[in-house]
PDB file of C-alpha atoms and ligand atoms in Angstrom:
ATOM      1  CA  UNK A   1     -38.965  20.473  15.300  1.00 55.00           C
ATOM      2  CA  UNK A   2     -39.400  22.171  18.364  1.00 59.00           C
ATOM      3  CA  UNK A   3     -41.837  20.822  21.281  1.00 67.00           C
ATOM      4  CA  UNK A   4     -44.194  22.679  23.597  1.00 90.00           C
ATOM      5  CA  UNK A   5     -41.291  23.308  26.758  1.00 94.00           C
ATOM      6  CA  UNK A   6     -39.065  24.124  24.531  1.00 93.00           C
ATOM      7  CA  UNK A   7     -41.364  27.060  22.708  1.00 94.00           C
ATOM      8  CA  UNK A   8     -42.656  28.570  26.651  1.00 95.00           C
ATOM      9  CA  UNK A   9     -39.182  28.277  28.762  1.00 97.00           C
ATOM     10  CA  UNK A  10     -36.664  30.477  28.778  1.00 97.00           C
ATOM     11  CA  UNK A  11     -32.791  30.114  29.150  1.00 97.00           C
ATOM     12  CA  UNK A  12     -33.298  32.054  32.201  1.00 97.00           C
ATOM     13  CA  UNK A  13     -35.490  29.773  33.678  1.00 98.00           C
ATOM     14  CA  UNK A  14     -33.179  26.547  32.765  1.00 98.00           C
ATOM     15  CA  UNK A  15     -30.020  28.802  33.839  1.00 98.00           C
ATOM     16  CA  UNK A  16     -31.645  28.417  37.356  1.00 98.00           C
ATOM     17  CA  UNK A  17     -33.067  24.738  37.437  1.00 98.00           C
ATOM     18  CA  UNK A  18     -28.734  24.406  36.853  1.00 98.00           C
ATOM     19  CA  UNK A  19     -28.179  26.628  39.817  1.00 98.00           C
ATOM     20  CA  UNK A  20     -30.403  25.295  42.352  1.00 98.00           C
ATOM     21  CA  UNK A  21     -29.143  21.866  41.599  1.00 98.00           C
ATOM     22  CA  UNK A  22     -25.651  22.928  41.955  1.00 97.00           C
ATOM     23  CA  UNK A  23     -26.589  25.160  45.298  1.00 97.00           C
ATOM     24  CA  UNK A  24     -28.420  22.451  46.624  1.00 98.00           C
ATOM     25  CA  UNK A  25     -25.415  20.214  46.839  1.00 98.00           C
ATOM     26  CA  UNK A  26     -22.587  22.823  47.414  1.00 97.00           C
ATOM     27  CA  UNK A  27     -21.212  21.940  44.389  1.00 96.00           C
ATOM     28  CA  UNK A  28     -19.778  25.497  43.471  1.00 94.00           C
ATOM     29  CA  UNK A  29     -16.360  24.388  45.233  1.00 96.00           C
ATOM     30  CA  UNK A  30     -15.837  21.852  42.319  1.00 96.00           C
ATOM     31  CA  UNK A  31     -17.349  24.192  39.339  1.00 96.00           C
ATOM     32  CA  UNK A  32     -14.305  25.683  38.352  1.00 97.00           C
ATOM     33  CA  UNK A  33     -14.634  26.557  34.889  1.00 98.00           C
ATOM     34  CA  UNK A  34     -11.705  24.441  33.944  1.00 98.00           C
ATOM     35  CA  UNK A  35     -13.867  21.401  35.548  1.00 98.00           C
ATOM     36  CA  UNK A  36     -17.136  22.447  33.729  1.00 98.00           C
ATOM     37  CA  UNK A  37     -15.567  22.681  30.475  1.00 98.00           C
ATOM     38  CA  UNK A  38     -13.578  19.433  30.926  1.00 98.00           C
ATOM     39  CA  UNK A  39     -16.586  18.123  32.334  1.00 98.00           C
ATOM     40  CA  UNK A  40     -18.653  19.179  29.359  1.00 98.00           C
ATOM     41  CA  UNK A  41     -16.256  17.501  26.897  1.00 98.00           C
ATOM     42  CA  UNK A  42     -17.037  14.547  28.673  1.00 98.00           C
ATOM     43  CA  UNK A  43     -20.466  14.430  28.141  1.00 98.00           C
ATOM     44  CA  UNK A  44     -19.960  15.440  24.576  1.00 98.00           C
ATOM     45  CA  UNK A  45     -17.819  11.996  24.089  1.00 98.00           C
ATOM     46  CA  UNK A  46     -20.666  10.361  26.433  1.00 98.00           C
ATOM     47  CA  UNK A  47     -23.327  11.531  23.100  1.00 98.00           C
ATOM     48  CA  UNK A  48     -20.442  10.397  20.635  1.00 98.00           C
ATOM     49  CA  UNK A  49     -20.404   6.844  21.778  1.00 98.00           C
ATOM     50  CA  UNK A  50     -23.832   6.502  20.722  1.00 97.00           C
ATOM     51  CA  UNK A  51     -22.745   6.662  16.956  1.00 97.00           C
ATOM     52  CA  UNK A  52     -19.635   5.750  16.877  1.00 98.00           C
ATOM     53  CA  UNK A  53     -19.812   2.502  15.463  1.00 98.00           C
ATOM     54  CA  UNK A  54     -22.547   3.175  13.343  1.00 97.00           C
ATOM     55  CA  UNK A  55     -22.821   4.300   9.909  1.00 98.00           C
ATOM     56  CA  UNK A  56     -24.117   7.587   8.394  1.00 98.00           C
ATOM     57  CA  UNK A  57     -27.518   6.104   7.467  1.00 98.00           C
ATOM     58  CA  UNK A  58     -28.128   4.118  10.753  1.00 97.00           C
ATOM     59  CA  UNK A  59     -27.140   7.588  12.396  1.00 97.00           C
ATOM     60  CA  UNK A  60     -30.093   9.933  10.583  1.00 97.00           C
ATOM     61  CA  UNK A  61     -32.146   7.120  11.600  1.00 97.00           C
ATOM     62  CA  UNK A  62     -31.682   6.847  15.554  1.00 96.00           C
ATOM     63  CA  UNK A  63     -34.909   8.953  16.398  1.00 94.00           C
ATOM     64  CA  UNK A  64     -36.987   6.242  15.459  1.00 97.00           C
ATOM     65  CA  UNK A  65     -35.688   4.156  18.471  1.00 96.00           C
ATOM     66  CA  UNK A  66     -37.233   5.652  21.632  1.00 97.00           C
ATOM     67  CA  UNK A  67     -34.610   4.315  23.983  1.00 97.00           C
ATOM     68  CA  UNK A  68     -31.612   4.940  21.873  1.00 97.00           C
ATOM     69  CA  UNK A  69     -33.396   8.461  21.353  1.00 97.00           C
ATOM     70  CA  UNK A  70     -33.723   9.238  24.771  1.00 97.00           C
ATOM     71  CA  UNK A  71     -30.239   8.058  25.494  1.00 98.00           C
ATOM     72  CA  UNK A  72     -29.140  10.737  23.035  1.00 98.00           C
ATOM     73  CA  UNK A  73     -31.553  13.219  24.790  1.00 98.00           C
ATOM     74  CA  UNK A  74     -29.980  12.463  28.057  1.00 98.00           C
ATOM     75  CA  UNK A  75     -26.488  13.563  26.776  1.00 98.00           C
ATOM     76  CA  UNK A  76     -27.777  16.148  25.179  1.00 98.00           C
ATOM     77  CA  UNK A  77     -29.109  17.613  28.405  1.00 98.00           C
ATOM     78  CA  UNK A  78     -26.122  16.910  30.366  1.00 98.00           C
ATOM     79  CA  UNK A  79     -23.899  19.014  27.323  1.00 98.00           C
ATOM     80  CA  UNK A  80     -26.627  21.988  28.093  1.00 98.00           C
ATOM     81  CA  UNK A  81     -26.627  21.335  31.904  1.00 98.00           C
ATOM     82  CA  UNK A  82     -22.420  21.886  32.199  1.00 98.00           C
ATOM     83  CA  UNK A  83     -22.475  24.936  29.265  1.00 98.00           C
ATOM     84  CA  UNK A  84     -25.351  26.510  31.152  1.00 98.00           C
ATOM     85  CA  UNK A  85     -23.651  25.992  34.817  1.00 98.00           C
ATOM     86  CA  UNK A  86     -20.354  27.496  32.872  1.00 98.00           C
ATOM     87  CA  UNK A  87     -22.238  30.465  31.940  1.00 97.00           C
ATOM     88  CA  UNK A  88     -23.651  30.635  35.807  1.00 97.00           C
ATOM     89  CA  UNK A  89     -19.776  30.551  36.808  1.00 97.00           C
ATOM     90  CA  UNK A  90     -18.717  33.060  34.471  1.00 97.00           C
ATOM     91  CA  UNK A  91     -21.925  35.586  34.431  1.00 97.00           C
ATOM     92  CA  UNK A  92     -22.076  34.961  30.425  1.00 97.00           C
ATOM     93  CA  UNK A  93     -25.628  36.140  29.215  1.00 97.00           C
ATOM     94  CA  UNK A  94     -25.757  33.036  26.605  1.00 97.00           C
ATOM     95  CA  UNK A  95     -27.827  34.570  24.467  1.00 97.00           C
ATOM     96  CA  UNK A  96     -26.156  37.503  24.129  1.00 98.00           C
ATOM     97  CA  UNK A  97     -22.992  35.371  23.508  1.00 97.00           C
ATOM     98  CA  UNK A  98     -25.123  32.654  21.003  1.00 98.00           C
ATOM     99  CA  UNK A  99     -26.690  35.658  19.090  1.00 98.00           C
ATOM    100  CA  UNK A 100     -23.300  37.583  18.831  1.00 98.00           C
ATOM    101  CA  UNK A 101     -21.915  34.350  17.429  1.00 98.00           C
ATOM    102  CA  UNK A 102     -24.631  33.458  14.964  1.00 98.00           C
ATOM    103  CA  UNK A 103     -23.727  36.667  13.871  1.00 98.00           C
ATOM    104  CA  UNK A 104     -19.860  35.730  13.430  1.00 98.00           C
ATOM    105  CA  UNK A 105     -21.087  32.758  11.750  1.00 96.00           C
ATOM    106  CA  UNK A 106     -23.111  34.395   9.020  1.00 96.00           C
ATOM    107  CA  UNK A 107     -20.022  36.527   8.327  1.00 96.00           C
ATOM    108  CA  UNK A 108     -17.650  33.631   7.913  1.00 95.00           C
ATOM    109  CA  UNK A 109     -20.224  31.414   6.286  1.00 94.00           C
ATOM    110  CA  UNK A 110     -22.209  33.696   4.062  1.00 94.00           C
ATOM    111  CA  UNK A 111     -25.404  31.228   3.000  1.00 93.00           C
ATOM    112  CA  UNK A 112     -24.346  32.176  -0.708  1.00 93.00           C
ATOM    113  CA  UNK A 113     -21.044  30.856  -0.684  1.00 92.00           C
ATOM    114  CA  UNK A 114     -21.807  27.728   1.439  1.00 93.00           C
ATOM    115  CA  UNK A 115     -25.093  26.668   0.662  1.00 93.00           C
ATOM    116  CA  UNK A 116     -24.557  23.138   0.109  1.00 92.00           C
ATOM    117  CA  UNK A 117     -21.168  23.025   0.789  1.00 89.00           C
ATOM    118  CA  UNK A 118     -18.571  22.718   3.529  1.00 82.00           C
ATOM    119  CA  UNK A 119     -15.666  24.903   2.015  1.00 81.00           C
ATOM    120  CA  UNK A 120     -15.626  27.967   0.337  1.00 77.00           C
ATOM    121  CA  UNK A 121     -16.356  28.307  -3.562  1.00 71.00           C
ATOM    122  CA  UNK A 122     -12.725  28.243  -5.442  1.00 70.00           C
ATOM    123  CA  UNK A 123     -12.475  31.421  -6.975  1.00 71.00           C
ATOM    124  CA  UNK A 124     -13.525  31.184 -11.089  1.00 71.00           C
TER     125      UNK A 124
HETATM  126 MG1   MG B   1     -23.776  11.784  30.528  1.00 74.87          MG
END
């Protein structure tokens, strides 16, 4: 499900909310993309923590608590935030990158072969 912001703004637009925040405070010195990507792993373990004691069930069920939801969304954003300033660093056009590999991953994956599964068919 997608919400209203997310169906009218474009990566462009969020590329340079990142930017200005990171101009702003003359943060560029400490964007290195070895700190960004470091820095992005972080945030992924930051979402992690927020099922990692729970089970699968209690997992698929987390959106029905708003603050544990928006807790989630938080991370979430800060993943985006650090991939999106690492694509400012680098002068990546991410969805030229995200649509080449979407592309990649219908070639490994084909939906035929992996529909409902996580490894490929043994052969018969
Ligand atoms: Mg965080």
């Amino acid at each position: 499900m997608s919400g209203q912001m997310d169906d009218t703004t474009t990566v462009a637009e969020l590329r340079a909310l990142v930017r200005q925040f990171v101009d702003r405070r003359n943060w560029q010195v400490f964007h290195a993309p070895k700190n960004l990507s470091m820095a992005l792993a972080v945030e992924a373990a930051e979402l992690m923590e927020h099922f990692q004691w729970i089970s699968v069930d209690d997992s698929r069920r987390v959106g029905e608590d708003a603050s544990a939801l928006e807790a989630i969304s938080d991370e979430l954003a800060d993943i985006v935030c650090y991939a999106l300033a690492l694509t400012n660093e680098l002068g990546i056009d991410f969805t030229a990158s995200f649509r080449r590999k979407m592309i990649k991953n219908e070639a490994k994956y084909p939906a035929d072969e992996y529909r409902g599964r996580r490894q490929k068919k043994p052969p018969e």
